[in-house]
mmCIF file of C-alpha atoms in Angstrom:
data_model
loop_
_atom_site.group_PDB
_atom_site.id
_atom_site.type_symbol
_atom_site.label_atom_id
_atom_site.label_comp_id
_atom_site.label_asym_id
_atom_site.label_seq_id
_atom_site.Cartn_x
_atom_site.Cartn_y
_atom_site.Cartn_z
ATOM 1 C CA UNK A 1021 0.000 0.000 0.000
ATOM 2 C CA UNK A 1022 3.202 2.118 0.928
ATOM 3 C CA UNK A 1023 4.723 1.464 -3.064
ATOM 4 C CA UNK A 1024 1.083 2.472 -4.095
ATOM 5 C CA UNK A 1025 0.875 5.496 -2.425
ATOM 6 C CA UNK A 1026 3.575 6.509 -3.250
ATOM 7 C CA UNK A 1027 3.605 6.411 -6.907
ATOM 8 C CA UNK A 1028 0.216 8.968 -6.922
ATOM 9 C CA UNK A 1029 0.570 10.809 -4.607
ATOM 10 C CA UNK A 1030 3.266 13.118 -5.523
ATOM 11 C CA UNK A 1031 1.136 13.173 -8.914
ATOM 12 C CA UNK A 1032 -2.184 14.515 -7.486
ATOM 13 C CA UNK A 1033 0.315 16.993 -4.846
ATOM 14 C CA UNK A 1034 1.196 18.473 -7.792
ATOM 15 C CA UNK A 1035 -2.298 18.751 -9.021
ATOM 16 C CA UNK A 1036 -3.246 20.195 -5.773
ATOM 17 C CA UNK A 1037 -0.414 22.539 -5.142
ATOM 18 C CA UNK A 1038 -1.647 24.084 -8.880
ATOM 19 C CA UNK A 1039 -5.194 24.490 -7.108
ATOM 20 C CA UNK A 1040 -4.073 25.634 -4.439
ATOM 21 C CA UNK A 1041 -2.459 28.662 -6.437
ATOM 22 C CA UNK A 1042 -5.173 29.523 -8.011
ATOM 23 C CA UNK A 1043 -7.303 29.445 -5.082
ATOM 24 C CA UNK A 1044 -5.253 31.759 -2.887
ATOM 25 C CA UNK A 1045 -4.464 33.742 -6.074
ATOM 26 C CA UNK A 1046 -0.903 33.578 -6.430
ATOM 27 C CA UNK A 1047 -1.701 33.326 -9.898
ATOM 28 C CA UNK A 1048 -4.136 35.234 -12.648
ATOM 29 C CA UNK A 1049 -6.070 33.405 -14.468
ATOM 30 C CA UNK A 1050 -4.397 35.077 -17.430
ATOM 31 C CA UNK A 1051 -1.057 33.738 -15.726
ATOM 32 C CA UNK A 1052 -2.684 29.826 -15.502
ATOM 33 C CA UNK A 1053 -4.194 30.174 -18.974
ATOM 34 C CA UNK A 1054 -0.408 31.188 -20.434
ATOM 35 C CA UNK A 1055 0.783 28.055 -18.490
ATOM 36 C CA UNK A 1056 -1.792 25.930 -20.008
ATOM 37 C CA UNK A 1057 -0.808 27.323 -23.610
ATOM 38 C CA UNK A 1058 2.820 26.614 -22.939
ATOM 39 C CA UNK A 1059 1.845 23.002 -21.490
ATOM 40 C CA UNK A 1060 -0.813 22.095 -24.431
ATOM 41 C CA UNK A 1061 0.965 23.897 -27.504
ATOM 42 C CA UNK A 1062 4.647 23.451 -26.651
ATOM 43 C CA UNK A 1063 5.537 21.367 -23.716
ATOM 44 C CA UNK A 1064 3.091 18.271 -24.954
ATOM 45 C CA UNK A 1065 3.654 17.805 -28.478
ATOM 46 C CA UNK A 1066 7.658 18.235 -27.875
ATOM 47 C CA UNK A 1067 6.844 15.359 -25.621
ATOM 48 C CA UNK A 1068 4.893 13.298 -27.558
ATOM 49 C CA UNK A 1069 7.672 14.063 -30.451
ATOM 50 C CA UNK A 1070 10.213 13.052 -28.672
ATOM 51 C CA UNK A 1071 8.770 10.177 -27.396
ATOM 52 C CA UNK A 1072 7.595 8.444 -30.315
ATOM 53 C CA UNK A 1073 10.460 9.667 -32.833
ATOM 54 C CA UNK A 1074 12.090 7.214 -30.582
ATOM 55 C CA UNK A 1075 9.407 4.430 -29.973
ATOM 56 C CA UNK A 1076 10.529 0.767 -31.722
ATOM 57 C CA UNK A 1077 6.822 1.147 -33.705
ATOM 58 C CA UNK A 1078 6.881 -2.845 -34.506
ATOM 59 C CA UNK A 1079 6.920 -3.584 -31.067
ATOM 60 C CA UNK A 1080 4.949 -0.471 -29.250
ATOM 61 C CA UNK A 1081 1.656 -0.793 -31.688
ATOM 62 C CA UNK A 1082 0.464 -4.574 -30.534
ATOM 63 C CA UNK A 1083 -3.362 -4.995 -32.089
ATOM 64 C CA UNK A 1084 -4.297 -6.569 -28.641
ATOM 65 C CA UNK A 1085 -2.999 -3.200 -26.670
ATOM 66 C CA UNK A 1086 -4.606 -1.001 -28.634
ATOM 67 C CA UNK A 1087 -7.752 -2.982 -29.256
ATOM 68 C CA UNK A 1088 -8.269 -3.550 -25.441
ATOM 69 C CA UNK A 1089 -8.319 0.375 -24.468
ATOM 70 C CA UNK A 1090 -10.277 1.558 -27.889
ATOM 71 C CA UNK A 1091 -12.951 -1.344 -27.672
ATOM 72 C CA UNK A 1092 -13.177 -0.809 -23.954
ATOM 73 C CA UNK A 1093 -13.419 3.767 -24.297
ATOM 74 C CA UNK A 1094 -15.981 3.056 -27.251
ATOM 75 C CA UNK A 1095 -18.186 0.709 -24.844
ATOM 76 C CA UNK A 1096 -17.398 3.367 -22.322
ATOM 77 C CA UNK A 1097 -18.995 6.049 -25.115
ATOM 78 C CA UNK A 1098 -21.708 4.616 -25.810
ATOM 79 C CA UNK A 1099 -23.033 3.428 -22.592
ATOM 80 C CA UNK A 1100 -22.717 6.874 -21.238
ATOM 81 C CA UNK A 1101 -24.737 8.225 -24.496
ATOM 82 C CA UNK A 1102 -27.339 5.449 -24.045
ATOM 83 C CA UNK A 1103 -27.635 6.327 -20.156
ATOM 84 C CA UNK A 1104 -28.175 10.052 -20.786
ATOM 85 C CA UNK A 1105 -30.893 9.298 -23.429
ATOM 86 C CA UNK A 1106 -32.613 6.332 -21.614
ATOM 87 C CA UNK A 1107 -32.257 6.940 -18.054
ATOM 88 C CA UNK A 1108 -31.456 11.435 -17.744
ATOM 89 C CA UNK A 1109 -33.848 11.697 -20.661
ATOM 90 C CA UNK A 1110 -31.231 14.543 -21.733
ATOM 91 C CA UNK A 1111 -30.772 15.853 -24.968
ATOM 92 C CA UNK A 1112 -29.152 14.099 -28.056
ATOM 93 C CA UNK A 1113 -26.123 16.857 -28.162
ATOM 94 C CA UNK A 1114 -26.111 16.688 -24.673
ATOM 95 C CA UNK A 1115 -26.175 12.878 -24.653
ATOM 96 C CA UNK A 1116 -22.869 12.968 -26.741
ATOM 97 C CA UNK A 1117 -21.112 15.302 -24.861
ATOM 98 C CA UNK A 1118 -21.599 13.234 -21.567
ATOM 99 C CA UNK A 1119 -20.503 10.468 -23.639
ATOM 100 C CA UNK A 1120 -17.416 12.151 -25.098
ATOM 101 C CA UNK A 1121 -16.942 12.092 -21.246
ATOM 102 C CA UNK A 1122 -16.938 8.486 -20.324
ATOM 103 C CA UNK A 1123 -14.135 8.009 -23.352
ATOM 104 C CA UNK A 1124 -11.895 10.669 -23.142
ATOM 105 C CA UNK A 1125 -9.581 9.173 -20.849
ATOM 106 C CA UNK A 1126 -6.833 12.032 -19.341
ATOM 107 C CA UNK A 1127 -4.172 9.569 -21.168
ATOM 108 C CA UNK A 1128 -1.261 11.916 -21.363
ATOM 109 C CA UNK A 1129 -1.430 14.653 -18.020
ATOM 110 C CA UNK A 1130 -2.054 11.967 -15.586
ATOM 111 C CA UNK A 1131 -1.595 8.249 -17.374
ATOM 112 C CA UNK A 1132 1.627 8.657 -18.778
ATOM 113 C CA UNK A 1133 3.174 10.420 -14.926
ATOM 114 C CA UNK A 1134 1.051 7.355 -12.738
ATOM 115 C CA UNK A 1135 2.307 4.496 -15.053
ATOM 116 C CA UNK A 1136 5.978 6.286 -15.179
ATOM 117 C CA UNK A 1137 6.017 5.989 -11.350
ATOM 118 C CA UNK A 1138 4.962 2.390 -11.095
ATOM 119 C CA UNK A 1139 6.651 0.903 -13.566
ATOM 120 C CA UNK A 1140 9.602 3.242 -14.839
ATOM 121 C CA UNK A 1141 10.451 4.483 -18.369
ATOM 122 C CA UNK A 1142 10.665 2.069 -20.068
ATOM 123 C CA UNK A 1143 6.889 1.257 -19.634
ATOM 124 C CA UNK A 1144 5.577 4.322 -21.325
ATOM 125 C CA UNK A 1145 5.976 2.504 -25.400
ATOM 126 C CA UNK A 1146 2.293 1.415 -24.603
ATOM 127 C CA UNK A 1147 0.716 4.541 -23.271
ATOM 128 C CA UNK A 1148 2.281 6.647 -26.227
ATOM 129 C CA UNK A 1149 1.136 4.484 -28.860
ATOM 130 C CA UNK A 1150 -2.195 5.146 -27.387
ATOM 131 C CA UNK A 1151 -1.700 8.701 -27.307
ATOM 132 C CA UNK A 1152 -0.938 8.675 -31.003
ATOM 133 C CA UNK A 1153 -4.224 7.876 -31.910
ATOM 134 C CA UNK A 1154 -6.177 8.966 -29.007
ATOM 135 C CA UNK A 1155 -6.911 12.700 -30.140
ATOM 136 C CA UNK A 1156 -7.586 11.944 -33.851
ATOM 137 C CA UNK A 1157 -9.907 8.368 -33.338
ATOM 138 C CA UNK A 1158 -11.675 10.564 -30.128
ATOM 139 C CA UNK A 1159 -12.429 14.027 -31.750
ATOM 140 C CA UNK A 1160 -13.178 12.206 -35.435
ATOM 141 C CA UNK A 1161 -16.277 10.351 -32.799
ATOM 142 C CA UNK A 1162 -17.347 13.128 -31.098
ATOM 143 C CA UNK A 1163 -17.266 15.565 -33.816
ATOM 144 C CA UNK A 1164 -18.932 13.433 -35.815
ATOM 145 C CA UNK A 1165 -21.491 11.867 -33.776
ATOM 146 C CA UNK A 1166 -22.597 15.680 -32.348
ATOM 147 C CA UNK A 1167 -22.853 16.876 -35.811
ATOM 148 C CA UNK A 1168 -25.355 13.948 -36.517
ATOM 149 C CA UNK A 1169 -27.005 15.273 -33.771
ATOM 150 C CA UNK A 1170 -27.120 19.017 -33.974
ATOM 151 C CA UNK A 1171 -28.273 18.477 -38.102
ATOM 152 C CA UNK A 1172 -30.931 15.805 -37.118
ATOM 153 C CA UNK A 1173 -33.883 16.887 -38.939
ATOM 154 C CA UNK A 1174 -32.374 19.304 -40.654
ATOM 155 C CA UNK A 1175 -30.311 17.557 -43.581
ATOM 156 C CA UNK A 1176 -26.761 16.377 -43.159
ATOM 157 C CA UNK A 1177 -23.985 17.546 -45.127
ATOM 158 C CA UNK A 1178 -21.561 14.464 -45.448
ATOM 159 C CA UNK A 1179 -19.120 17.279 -46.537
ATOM 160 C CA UNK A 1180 -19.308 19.408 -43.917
ATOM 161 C CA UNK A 1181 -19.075 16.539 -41.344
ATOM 162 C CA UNK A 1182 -15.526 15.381 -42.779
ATOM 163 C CA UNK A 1183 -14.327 19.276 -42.991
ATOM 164 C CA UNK A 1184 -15.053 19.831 -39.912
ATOM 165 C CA UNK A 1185 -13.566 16.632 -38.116
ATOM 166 C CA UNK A 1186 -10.336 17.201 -40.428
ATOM 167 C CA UNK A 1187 -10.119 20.636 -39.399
ATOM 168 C CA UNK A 1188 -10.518 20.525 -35.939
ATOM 169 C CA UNK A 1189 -8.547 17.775 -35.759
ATOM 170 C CA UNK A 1190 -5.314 18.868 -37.844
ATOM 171 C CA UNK A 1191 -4.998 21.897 -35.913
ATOM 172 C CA UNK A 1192 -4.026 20.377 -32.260
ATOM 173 C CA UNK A 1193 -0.546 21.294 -31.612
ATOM 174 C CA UNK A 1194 -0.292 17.351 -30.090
ATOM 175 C CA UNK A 1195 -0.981 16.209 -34.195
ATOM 176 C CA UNK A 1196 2.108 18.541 -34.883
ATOM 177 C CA UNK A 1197 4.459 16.653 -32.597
ATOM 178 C CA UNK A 1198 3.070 13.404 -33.133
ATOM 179 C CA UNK A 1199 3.247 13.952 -36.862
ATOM 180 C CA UNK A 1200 6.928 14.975 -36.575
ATOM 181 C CA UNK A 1201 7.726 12.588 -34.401
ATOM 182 C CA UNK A 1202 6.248 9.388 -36.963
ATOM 183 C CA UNK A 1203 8.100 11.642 -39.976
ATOM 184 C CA UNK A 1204 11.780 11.436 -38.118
ATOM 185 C CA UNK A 1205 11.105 7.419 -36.546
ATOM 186 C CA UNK A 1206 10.149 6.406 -40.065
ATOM 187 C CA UNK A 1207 12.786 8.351 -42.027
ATOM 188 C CA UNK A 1208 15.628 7.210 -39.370
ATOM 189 C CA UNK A 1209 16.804 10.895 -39.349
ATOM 190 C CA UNK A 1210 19.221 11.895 -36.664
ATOM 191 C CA UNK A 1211 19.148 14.936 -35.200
ATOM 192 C CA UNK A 1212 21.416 17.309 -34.202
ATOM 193 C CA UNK A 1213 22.603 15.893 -30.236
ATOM 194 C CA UNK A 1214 22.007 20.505 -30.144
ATOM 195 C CA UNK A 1215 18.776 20.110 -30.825
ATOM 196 C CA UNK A 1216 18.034 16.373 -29.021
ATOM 197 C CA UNK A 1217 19.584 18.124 -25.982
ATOM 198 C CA UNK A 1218 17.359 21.145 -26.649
ATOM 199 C CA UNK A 1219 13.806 18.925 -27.200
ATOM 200 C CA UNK A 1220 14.815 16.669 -23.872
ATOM 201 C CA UNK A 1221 14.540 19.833 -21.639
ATOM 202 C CA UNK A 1222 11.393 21.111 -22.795
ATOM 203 C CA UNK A 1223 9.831 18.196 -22.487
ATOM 204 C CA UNK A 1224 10.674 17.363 -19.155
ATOM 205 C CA UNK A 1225 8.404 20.557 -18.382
ATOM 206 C CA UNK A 1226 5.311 18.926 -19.917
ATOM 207 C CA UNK A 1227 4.351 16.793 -17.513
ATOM 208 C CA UNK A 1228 5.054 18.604 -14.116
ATOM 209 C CA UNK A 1229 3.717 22.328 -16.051
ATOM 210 C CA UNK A 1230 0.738 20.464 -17.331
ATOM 211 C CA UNK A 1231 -0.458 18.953 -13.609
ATOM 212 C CA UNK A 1232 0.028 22.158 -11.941
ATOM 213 C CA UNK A 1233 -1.928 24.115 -14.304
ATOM 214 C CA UNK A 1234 -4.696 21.416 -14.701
ATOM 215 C CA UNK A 1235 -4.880 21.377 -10.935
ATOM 216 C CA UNK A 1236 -5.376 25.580 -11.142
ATOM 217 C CA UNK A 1237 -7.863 25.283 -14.139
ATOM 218 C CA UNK A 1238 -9.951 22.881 -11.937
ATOM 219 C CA UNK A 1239 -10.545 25.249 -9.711
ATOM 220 C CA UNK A 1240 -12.301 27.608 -12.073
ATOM 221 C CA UNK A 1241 -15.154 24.675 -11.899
ATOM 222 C CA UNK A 1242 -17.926 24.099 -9.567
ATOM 223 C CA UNK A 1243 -19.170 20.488 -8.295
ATOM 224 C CA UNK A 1244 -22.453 21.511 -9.604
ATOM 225 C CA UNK A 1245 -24.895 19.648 -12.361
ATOM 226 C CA UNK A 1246 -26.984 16.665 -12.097
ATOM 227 C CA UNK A 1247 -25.470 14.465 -9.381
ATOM 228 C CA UNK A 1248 -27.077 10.876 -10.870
ATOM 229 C CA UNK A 1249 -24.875 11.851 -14.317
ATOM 230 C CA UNK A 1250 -21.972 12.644 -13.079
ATOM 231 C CA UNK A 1251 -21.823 9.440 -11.050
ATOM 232 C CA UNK A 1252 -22.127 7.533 -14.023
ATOM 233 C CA UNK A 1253 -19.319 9.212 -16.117
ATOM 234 C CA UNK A 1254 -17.473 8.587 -12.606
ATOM 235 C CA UNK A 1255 -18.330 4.935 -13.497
ATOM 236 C CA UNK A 1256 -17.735 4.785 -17.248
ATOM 237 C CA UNK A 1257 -14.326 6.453 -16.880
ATOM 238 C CA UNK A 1258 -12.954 4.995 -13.689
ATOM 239 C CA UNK A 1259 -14.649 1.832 -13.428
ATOM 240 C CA UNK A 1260 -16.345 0.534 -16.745
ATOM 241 C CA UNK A 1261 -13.611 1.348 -19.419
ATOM 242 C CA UNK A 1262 -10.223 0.233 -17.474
ATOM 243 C CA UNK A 1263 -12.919 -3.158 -16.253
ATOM 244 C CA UNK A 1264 -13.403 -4.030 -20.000
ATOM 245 C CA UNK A 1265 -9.503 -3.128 -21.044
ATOM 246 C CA UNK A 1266 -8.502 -5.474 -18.481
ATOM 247 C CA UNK A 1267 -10.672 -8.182 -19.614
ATOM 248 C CA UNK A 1268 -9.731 -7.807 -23.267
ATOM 249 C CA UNK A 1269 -6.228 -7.907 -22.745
ATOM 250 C CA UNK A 1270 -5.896 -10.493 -20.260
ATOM 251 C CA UNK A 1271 -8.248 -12.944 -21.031
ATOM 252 C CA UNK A 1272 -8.926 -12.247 -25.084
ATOM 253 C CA UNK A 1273 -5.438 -10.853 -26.275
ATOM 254 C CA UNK A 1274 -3.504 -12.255 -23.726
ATOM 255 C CA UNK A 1275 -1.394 -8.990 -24.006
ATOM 256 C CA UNK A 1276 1.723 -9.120 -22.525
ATOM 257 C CA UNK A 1277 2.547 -7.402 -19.046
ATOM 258 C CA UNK A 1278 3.635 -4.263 -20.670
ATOM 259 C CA UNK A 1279 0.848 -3.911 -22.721
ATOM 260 C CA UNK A 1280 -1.580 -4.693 -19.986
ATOM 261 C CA UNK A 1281 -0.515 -2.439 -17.450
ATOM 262 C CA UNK A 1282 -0.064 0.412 -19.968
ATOM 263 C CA UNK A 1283 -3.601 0.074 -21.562
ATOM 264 C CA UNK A 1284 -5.523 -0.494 -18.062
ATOM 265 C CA UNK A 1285 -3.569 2.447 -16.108
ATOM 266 C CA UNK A 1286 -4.118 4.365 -19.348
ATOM 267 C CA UNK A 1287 -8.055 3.455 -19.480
ATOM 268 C CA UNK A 1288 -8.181 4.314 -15.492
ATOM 269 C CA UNK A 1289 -7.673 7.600 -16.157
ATOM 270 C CA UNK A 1290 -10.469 10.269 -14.972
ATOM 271 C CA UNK A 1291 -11.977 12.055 -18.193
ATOM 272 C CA UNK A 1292 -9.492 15.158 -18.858
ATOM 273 C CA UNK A 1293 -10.426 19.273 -18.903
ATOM 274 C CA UNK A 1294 -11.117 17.687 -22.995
ATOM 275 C CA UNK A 1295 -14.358 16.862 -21.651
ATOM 276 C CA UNK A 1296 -15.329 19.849 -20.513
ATOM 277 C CA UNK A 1297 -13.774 21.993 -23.044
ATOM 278 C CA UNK A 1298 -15.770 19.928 -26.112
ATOM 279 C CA UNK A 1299 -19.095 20.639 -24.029
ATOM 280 C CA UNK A 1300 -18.269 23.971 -23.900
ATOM 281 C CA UNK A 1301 -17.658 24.471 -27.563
ATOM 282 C CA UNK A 1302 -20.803 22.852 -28.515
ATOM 283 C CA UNK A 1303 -22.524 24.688 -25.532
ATOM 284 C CA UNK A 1304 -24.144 21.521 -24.379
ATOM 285 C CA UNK A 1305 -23.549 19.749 -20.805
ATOM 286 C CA UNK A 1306 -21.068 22.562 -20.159
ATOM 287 C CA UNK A 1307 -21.995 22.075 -16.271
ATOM 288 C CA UNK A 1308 -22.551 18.413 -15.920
ATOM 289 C CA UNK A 1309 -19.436 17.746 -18.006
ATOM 290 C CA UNK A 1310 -16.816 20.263 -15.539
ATOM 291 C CA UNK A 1311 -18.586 18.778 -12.754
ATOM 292 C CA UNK A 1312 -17.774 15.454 -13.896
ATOM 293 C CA UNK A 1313 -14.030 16.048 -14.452
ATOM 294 C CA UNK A 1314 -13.604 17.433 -10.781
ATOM 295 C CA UNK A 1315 -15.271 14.623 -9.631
ATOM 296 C CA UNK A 1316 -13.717 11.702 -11.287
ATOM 297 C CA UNK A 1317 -10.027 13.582 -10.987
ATOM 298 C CA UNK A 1318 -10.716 13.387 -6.774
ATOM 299 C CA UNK A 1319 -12.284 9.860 -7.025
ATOM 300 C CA UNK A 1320 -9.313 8.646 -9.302
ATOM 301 C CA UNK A 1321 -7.238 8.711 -6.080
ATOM 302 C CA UNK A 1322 -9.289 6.086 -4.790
ATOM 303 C CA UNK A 1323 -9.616 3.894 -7.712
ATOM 304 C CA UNK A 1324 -6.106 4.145 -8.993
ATOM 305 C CA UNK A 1325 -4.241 2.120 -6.309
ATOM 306 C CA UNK A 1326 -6.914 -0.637 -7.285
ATOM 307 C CA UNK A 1327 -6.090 -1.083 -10.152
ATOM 308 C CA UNK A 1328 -2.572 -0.668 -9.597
ATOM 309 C CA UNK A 1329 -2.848 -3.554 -7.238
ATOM 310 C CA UNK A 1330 -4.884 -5.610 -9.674
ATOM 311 C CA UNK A 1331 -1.843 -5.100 -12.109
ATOM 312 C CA UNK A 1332 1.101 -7.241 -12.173
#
């Protein structure tokens, strides 16, 4: 319980010493939102370049890893979508923006730092070839699926669906890096040690700038909206999806131990400020959806060291 501990909590102290910030104002919210920006736009994809530039891509891209966590986040999706119709009786739109909460899994902010701790370096090939795809795969479904829905009954413009998916998509700094990163790990170009030297330092920031700013943009958010829905996005992200991932890759794949504790720890993950910031741009479930992330962030502390001790 001691090992556990310690591998999260210096993860969610960080997370709380952002909040804490914020909270006693040491810093603006203009100051936070630069962080953010330098976190998201620069720290992040330098990461996620670096990372996979130098990922062995026959070995980190196993169909049963990345099988387990998509078939598991898609369940995930669309129980969450079929709970807000059936049981909230909410909206379509705002059925798929709850549901773009039970899949969006905060793979890279807290995933990649929780399964770094427990299991050291070397384990991340798994969580990064996740990450790869995660953004495209997750905004291509939710974009898509809340177009559907905002355009039922009013025609559907194939067209405009794929522009808008492509567009949205294409511009995330994280596509940049992860782009660059498949174009120099494919090409077998070597850079400058300058520059290597020069990437390596920035993204060490990522992770530690990232946590303390998403632990000072939480604060901005209230525990408010309907309690009954956020508990089940709670569920779907912290319970259902990592559940199913397990199953798949232990019992189905029979992924190896790598594989399985990078695609369950991944999958564990609470839904990240994504969530809330797709809600927001739709202007659906904006409340339920923040309330949601707060919630399953603070729970996560609980339900992580379970599965870490399930793991072997």
């Amino acid at each position: 319980m001691n090992s556990t501990i310690d591998v999260i909590l210096p993860v969610f102290l960080v997370l709380g010493l952002g909040y804490a910030a914020a909270w006693m104002k040491i810093l603006s919210e203009e100051a936070v939102d630069g962080l953010m920006r330098y976190a998201q736009n620069i720290g992040a994809p330098i990461l996620l370049f670096k990372s996979i530039s130098a990922l062995d891509l026959s070995r980190a891209y196993d169909a049963g890893l990345l099988l387990s966590f998509y078939l598991g986040a898609l369940i995930s999706f669309f129980v969450g979508l079929a709970g807000a119709i059936l049981i909230f009786k909410r909206a379509l739109p705002d059925a798929v923006a709850i549901g773009f909460a039970c899949l969006f899994s905060n793979t890279l902010l807290l995933g990649v730092p929780i399964t770094e701790r427990a299991y050291g370096t070397e384990a991340l090939a798994g969580n990064f070839a996740i990450i790869s795809l995660h953004a495209p795969i997750f905004y291509g479904l939710g974009i898509l699926c809340m177009e559907i829905a905002k355009s039922h009954g009013h025609g559907l413009s194939r067209r405009h669906i794929a522009a808008r998916i492509v567009r949205s998509v294409a511009v995330q700094p994280l596509i940049f890096g992860i782009t660059a990163g498949f174009a120099v790990n494919l090409t077998g170009l070597t850079l400058p040690a300058s520059v290597q030297s020069a990437a390596g330092m920035l993204a060490a920031t990522a992770i530690p700038t990232a946590l303390f700013g998403l632990g000072a943009v939480l604060r901005r958010y209230r525990l408010d909206g309907d309690k009954a829905t956020v508990v089940m996005i709670c569920g779907c992200s912290l319970l259902l999806h990592p559940a199913i991932t397990y199953l798949l890759a232990h019992s189905v794949f029979s992924a190896s131990v790598a594989d399985l504790r990078s695609s369950v720890i991944t999958a564990a993950m609470a839904p990240g400020v994504n969530a809330y910031l797709f809600a927001q741009y739709y202007g659906v479930a904006k409340r339920v959806n923040a309330a949601a992330v707060i919630a399953a962030t603070a729970l996560s502390i609980l339900t992580i060291p379970v599965w870490l001790h399930l793991l072997p």
